[in-house]
XYZ file of C-alpha atoms in Angstrom:
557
model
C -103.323 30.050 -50.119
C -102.938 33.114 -48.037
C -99.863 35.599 -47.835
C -97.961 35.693 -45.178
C -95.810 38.146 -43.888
C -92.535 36.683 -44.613
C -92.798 37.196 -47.896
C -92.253 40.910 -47.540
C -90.354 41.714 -44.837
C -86.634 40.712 -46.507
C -88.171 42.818 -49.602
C -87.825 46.298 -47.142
C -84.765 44.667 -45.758
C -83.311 44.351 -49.377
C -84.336 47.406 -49.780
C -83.170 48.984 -46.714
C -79.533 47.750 -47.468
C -78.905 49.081 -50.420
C -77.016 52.073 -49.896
C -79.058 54.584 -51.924
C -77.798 57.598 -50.932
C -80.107 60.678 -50.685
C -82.637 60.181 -47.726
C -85.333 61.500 -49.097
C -85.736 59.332 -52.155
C -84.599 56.262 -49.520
C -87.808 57.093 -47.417
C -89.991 57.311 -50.503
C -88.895 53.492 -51.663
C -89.443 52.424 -48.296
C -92.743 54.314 -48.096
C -94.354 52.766 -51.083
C -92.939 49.553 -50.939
C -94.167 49.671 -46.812
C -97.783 50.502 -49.006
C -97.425 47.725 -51.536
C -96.823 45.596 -48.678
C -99.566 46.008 -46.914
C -101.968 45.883 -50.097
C -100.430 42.584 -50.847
C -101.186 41.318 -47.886
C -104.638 42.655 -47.547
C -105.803 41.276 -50.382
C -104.452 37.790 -49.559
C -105.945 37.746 -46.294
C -110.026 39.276 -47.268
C -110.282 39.214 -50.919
C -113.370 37.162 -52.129
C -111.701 34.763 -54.434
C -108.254 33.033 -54.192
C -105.603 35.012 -55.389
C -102.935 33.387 -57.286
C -99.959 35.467 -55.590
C -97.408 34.824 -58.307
C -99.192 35.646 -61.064
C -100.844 39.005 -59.337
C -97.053 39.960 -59.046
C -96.195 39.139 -62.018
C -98.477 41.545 -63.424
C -97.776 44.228 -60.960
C -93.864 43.818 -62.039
C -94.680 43.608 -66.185
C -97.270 47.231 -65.450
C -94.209 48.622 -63.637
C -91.948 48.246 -66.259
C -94.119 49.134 -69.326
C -94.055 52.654 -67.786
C -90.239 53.137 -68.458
C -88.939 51.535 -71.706
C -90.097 48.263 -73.509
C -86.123 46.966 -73.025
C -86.357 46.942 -69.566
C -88.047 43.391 -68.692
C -88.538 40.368 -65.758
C -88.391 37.413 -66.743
C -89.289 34.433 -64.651
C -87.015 31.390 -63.635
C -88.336 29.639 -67.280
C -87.802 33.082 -68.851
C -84.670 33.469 -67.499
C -83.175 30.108 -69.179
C -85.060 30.301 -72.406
C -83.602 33.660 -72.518
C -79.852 32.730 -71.808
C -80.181 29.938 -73.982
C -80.991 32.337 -77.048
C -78.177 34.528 -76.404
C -75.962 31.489 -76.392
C -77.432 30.001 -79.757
C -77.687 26.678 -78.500
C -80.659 24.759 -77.098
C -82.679 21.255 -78.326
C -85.633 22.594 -80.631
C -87.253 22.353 -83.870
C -85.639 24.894 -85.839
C -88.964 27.449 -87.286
C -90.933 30.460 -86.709
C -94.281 30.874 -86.106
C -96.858 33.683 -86.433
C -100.130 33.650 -84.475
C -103.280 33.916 -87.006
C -106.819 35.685 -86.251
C -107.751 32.011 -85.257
C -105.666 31.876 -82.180
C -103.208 29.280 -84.081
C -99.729 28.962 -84.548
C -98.835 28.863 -88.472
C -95.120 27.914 -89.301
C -93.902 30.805 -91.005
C -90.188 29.897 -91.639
C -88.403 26.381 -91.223
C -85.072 25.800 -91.015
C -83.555 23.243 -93.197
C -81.715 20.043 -91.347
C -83.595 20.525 -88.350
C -86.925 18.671 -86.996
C -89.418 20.609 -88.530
C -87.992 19.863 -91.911
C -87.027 16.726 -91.729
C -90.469 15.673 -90.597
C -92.458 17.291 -93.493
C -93.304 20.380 -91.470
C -94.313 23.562 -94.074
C -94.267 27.056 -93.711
C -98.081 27.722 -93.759
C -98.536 24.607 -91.569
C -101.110 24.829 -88.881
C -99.780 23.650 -85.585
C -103.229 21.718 -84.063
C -102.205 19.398 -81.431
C -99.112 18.825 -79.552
C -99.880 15.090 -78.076
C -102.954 16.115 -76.450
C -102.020 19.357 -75.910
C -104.625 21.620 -77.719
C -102.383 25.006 -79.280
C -105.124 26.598 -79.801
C -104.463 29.932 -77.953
C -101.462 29.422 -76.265
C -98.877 32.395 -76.346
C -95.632 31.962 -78.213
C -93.964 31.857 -74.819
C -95.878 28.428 -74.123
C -95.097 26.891 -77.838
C -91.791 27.879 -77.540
C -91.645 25.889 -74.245
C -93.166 22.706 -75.974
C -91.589 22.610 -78.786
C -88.251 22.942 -76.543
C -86.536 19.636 -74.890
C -83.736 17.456 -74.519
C -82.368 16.851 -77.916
C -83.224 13.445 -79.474
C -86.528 13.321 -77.478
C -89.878 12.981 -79.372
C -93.669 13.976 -79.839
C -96.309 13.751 -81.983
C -97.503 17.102 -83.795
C -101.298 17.606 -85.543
C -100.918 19.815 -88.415
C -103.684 21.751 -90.573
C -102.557 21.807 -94.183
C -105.158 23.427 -96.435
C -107.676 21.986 -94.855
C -106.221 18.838 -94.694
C -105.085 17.210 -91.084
C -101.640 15.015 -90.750
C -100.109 13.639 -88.253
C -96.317 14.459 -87.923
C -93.488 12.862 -85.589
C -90.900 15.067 -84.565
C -87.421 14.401 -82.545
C -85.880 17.604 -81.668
C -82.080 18.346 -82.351
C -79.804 20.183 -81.073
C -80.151 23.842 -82.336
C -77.407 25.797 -82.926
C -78.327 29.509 -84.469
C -75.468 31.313 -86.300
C -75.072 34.930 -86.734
C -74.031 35.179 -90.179
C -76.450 33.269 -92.496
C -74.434 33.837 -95.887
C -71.514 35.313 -97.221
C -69.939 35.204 -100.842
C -69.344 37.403 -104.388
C -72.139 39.248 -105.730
C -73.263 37.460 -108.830
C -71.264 38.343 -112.488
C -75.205 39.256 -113.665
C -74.961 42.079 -110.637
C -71.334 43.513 -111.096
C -68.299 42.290 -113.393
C -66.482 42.805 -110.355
C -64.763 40.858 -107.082
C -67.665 41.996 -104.684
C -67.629 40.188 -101.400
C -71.267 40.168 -99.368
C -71.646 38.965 -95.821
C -74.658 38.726 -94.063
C -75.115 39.318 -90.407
C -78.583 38.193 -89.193
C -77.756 39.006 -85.234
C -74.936 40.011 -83.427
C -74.471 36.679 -81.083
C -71.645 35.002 -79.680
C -69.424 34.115 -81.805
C -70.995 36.929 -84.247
C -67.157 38.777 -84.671
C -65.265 35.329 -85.101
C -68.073 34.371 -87.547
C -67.586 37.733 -89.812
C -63.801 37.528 -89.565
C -64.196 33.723 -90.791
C -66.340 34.890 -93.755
C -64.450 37.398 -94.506
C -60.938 35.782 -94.517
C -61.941 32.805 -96.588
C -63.539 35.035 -99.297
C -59.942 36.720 -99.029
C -58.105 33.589 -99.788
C -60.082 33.060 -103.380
C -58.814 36.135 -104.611
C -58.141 39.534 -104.952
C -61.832 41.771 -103.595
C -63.066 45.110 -105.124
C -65.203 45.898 -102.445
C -67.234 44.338 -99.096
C -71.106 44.545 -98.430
C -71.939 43.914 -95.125
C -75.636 43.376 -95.057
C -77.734 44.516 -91.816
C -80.903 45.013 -93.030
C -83.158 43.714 -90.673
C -80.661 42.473 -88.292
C -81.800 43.676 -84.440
C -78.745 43.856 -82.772
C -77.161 42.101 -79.900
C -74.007 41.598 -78.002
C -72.536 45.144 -77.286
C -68.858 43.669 -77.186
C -69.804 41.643 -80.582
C -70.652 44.703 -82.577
C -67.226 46.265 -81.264
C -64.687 43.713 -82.435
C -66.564 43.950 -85.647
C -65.825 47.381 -86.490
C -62.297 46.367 -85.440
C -62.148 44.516 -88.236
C -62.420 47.640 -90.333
C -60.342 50.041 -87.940
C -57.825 48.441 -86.499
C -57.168 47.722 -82.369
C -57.807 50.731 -79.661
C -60.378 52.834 -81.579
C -63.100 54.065 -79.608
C -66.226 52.690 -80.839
C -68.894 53.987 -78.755
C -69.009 55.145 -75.413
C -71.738 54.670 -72.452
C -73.221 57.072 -70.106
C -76.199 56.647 -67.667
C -76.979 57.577 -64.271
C -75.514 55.008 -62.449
C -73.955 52.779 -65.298
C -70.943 51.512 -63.241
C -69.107 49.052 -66.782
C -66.861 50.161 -68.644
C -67.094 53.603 -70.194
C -65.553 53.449 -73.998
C -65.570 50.290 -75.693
C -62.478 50.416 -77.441
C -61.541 47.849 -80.696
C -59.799 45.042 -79.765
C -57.054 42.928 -82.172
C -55.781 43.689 -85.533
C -57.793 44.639 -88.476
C -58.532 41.904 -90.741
C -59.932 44.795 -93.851
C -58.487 48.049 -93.170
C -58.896 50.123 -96.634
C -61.188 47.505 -98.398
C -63.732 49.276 -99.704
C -66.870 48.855 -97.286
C -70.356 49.516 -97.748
C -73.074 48.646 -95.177
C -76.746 48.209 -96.019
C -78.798 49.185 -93.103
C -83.180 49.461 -93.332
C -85.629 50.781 -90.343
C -85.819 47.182 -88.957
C -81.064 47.461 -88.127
C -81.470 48.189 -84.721
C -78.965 48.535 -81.419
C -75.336 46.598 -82.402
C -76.565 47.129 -85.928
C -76.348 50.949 -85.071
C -73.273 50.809 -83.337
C -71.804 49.184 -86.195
C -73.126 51.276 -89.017
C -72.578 54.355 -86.557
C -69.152 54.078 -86.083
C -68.403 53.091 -89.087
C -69.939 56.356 -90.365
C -68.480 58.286 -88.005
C -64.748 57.332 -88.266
C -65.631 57.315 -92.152
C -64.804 53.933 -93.124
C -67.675 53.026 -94.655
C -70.690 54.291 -96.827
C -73.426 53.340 -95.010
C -76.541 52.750 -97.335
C -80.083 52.042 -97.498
C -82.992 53.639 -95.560
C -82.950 55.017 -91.576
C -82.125 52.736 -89.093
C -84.639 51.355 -86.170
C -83.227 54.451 -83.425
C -82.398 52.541 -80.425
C -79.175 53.626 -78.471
C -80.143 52.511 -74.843
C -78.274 49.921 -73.313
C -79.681 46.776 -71.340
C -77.665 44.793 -68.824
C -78.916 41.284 -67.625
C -79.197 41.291 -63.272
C -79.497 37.858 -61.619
C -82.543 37.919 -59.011
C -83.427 35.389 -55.658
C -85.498 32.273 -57.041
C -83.200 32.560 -60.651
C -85.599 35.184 -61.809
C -83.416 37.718 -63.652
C -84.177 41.077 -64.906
C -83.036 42.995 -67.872
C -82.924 46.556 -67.723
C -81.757 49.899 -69.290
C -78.438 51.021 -67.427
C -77.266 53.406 -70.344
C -77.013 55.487 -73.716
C -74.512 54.663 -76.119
C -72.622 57.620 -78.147
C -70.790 56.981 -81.487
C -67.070 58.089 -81.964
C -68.819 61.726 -83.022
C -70.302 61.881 -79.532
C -74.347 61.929 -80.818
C -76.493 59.713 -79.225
C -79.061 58.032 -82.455
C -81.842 56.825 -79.597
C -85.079 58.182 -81.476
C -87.994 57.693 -78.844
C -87.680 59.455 -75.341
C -90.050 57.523 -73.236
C -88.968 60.114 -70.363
C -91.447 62.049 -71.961
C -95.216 60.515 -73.670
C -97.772 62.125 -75.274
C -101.318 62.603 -74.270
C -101.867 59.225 -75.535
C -98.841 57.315 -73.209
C -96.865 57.244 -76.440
C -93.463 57.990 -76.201
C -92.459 61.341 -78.028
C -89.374 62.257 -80.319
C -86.899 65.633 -80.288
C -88.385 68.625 -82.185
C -86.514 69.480 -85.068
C -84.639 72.733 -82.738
C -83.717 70.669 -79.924
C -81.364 67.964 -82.609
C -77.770 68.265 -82.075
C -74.908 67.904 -85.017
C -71.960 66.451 -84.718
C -68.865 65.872 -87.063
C -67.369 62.954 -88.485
C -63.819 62.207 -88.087
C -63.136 64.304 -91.642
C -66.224 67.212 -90.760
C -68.967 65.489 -92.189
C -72.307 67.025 -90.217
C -74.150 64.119 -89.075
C -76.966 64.375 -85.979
C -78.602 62.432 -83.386
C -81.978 61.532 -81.927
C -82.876 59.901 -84.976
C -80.773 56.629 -86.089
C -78.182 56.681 -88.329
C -79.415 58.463 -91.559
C -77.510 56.513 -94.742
C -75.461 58.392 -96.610
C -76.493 56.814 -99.653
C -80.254 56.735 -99.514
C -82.383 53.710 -101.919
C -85.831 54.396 -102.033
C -87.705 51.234 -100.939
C -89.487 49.798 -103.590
C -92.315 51.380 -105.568
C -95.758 50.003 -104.228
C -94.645 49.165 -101.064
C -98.207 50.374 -99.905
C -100.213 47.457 -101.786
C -97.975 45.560 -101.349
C -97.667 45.822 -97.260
C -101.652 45.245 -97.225
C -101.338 42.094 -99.423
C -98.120 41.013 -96.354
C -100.422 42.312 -93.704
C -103.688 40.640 -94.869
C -101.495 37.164 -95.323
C -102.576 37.044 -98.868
C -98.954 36.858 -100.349
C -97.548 34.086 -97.807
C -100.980 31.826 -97.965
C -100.613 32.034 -102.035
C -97.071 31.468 -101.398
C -98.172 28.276 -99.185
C -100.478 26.993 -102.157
C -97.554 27.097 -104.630
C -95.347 25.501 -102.373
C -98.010 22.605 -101.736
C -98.802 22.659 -105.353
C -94.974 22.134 -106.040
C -93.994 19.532 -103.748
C -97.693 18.005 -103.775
C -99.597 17.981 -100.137
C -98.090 14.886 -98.495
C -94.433 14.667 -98.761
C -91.946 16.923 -99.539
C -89.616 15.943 -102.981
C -85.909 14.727 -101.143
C -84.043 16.032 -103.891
C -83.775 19.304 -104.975
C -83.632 20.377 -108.490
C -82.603 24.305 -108.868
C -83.759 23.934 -112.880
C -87.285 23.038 -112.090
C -87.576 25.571 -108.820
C -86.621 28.389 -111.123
C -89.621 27.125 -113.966
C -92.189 27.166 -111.134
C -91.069 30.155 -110.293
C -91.046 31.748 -113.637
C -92.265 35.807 -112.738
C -95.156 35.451 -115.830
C -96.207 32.330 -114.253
C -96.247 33.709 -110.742
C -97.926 36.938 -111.399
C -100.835 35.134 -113.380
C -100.964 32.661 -110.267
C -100.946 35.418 -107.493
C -103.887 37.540 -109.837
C -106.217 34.599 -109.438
C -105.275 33.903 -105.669
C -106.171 37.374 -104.854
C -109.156 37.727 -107.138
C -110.595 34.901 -105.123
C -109.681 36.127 -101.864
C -109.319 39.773 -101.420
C -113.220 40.587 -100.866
C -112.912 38.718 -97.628
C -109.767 39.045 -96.112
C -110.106 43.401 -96.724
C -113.807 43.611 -95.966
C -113.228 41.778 -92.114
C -110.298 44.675 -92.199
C -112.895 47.293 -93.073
C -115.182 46.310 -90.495
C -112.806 46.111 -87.630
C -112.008 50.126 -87.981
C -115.446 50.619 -88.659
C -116.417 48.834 -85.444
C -113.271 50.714 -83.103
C -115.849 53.717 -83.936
C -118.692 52.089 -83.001
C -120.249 51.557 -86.659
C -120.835 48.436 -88.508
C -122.333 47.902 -91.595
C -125.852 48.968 -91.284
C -125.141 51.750 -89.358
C -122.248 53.064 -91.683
C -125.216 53.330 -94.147
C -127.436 55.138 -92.505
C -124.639 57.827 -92.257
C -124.558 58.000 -95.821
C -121.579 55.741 -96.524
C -121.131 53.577 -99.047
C -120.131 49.869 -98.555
C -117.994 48.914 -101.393
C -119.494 45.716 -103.609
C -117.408 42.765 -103.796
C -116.358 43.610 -107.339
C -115.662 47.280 -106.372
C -113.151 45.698 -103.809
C -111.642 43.184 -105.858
C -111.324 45.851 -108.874
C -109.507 48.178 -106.413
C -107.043 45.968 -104.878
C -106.377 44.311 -108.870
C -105.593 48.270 -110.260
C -103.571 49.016 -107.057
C -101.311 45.468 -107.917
C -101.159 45.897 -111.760
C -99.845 49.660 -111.019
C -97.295 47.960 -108.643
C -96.292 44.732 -110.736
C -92.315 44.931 -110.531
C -92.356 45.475 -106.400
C -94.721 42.822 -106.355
C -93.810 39.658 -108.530
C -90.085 40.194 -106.951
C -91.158 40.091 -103.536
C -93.575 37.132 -104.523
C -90.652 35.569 -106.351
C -88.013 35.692 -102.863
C -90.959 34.400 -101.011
C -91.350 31.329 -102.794
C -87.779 30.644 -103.817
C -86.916 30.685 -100.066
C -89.141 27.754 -99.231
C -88.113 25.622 -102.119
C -84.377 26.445 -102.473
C -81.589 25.449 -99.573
C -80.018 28.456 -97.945
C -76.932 28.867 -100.416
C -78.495 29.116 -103.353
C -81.223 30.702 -102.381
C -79.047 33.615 -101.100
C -77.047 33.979 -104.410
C -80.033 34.073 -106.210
C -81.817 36.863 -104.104
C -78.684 39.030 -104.452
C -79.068 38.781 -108.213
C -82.483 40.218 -107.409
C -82.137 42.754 -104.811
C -81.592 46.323 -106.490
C -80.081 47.662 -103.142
C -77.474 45.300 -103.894
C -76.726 46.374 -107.381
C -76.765 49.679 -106.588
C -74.182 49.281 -103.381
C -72.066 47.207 -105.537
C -71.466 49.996 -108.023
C -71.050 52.370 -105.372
C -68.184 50.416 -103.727
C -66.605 49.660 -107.159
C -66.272 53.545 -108.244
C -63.974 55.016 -106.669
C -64.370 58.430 -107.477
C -68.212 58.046 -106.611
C -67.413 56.250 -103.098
C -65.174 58.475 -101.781
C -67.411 61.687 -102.426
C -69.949 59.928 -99.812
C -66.554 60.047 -97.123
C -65.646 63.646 -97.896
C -67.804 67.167 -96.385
């Protein structure tokens, strides 16, 4: 099909009334989009092959963008809705993740029970073959998300790869509705003798605020509470206006909780806390990692600043930009960074400037001369251009280096995968569930022994195809590599390496083995209480919060 010139011409009339107001950058949008224009057209008219227009702009639109900030994003009229429908929480799906393996496959890596994946049999570690007579082989998780997506109630046949075994599985999608808070309830009496209340906030959605205040007021009615953990370890933020009303909880109504400032941002300028506080000297501790990003920020930031809580943990993700959703013509719609958001203190946490890149296009960070201090509401120095930086710092476990090559490598979740099969046998899932005989399977003796042998068997391949592929982004492969006098590890050499590297790392290991496992085979409630009696973050936040004496010195200069 060739391009015709109606296509552009409203684009320089768009752009023509848009009231920019210095001339000179007015004539240099005009200019190049007058260029693009004509480039467009040219190569519709005289280029050898057909050009599929929409896609070529696609592309020229997704190159555009990379070069600012990776928040700032188009998304197509299918986008658009897929998007709208996450930030809702509601849409007619299966209920999993997937990851995409070396293969080009889809393998389900988590499954939510009561929707359609579980209730037809579907397993984390599941290959996804065959939707109808749909091949998945290569398709992006855009596409899968698409197909697995419909009108709730309807139905379609999914081919599976289960250890080398093929099933057929019928699914009929439900209706899907995602919550922000995934848990919430006292610490376990084998973590704390104490009334320690834990909520935990997977995404700041919605209905995330009404959900916390929910949690938080029924654990109120039980009983008399020492102390609140509010858990945002991994949780990538969300809803702006969410993340507000939940540090109003804490605070109390008209408390400035962050304030915006961009260019042209033309909302509102301090986000002030809205309603009465439902906590407002309950002790409050908030567990943040590297992976609490945006809302999770603003939370833990304020909070910090106004020193309410004890924030905890490791350094948060460092993203303070702000994205606003802008409708488009054809119900394309565009997200894109308007602003910066400042914490009560007035520091900004945004780590990466991608105003300024490296040599290698990668966006840089502040030298240590050019980061600012600022002072908490009672003088405590914090600083910005960094994410918030705990007060109480936890280590993270000891071996996390093994132990992120055995998670990288997929050696830990396929093992987990063969116990799972191995525990609920390969064809259908047990209906019941039996919390005395999940625990004996997943005895840590039995485990470790179990994950040994897996990785005995399987390490030589899986780290010698790793080995290769930096060899190869050099331009040396095997032979080669010898021939400069390097030595290519045996099989036994490799295995004996990886073996001493996981027996010098046993505790991180077996517990992260142990949560894998119990996840898969336990529902969500008591999985969650049973985790908490295993996460040493947790113990260690609940005797902070418990201590007086020892929380308040984290509040004071």
């Amino acid at each position: 099909m060739r391009l015709k010139k109606a296509i552009f011409l409203p684009v320089l009339a768009l752009v023509l009334s848009t009231g920019w107001q210095s001339s000179s950058s007015l004539f240099e949008y005009a200019k190049n989009l007058e260029i693009f224009n004509q480039l467009f057209k040219e190569l519709g008219d005289q280029y050898v092959d057909e050009i599929p227009s929409g896609q070529l702009i696609k592309t020229g639109i997704d190159a555009m963008l990379a070069k600012l900030d990776p928040y700032t994003n188009f998304f197509s009229e299918f986008q658009a809705e897929e998007a709208l429908m996450e930030r809702q929480g509601e849409y007619g799906g299966v209920g999993c993740r997937t990851q995409i393996r070396e293969d080009g496959y889809h393998v389900v890596s988590e499954v939510f029970p009561g929707y359609a994946f579980w209730n037809a049999d579907i397993r984390c570690g599941d290959k996804l073959l065959k939707l109808g007579e749909i091949d998945l082989q290569n398709v992006s998780s855009e596409e899968l998300r698409g197909f697995l997506r419909g009108a709730p109630g309807s139905q379609f046949t999914l081919s599976i790869d289960r250890e080398g075994r093929t099933y057929s599985k019928q699914v009929s999608r439900a209706a899907v509705q995602t919550q922000s808070s995934s848990y919430s309830g006292l610490v376990p009496a084998s973590v704390t003798s104490t009334r320690v209340a834990y909520i935990k906030l997977d995404e700041f959605g919605a209905k995330a605020a009404a959900e916390v205040s929910d949690r938080l007021k029924a654990l109120q009615a039980q009983g008399h509470l020492d102390g609140l953990l509010l858990d945002l370890r991994g949780n990538g933020g969300g809803l702006l206006n969410e993340a507000v009303a939940i540090v109003g909880h804490f605070v109390g109504s008209d408390v400035v909780v962050v304030t915006l400032k961009g260019r042209n941002y033309k909302g509102p300028k301090e986000w002030r806390s809205p309603g009465q506080a439902i906590a407002p000297s309950l002790p409050l501790v908030v567990l943040i990692d590297d992976h609490s990003a945006s809302a999770s920020e603003v939370v833990s930031g304020a909070l910090q600043d106004l020193d309410r809580a004890v924030i905890a943990g490791q350094n948060s993700f460092g993203k303070g930009l702000v994205q606003n959703y802008v409708n488009l013509p054809y119900r394309t719609q565009m997200k894109l960074t308007t602003a910066r958001y400042h914490t009560p203190s007035g520091r900004c946490i945004q780590k990466l400037d991608y105003g300024h890149r490296d040599a290698n296009g990668e966006a840089t960070t502040k030298e240590a001369d050019q980061i600012q201090s600022f002072k908490t509401r009672s003088g405590r120095v914090v600083y910005d251009a960094g994410g918030v930086k705990p007060d109480a710092y936890f280590d993270p476990l000891a071996g996390s280096e093994i132990l992120k090559k055995l998670q990288d490598q997929h050696l830990l979740f396929d093992w987990a995968t063969q116990e799972q099969n191995r525990y609920w046998g390969p064809e259908t899932r047990t209906a019941s569930f039996d919390s005395l005989a999940v625990l004996q399977h997943c005895d840590p003796d039995r485990l470790w022994s179990s994950l040994l042998d897996y990785v005995q068997s399987n390490a030589y391949k899986r780290f010698k195809a790793e080995s290769e592929k930096a060899l190869q982004s050099i331009g040396l492969n095997e032979a080669n590599w010898k021939l400069y006098g390097g030595q290519w590890p045996s099989a036994s050499q490799y295995t004996g390496a990886v073996m001493a590297a996981m027996n010098a790392s046993k505790k991180a290991i077996v517990q992260e083995a142990q949560l894998d496992l119990l996840k898969r085979l336990m529902p969500a409630a008591p999985f969650s209480s049973t985790a908490l009696a295993l996460d040493p973050e947790i113990a260690e936040s609940s005797a902070i919060v418990t201590t007086p004496e020892r929380y308040q010195r984290f509040l004071v200069p």
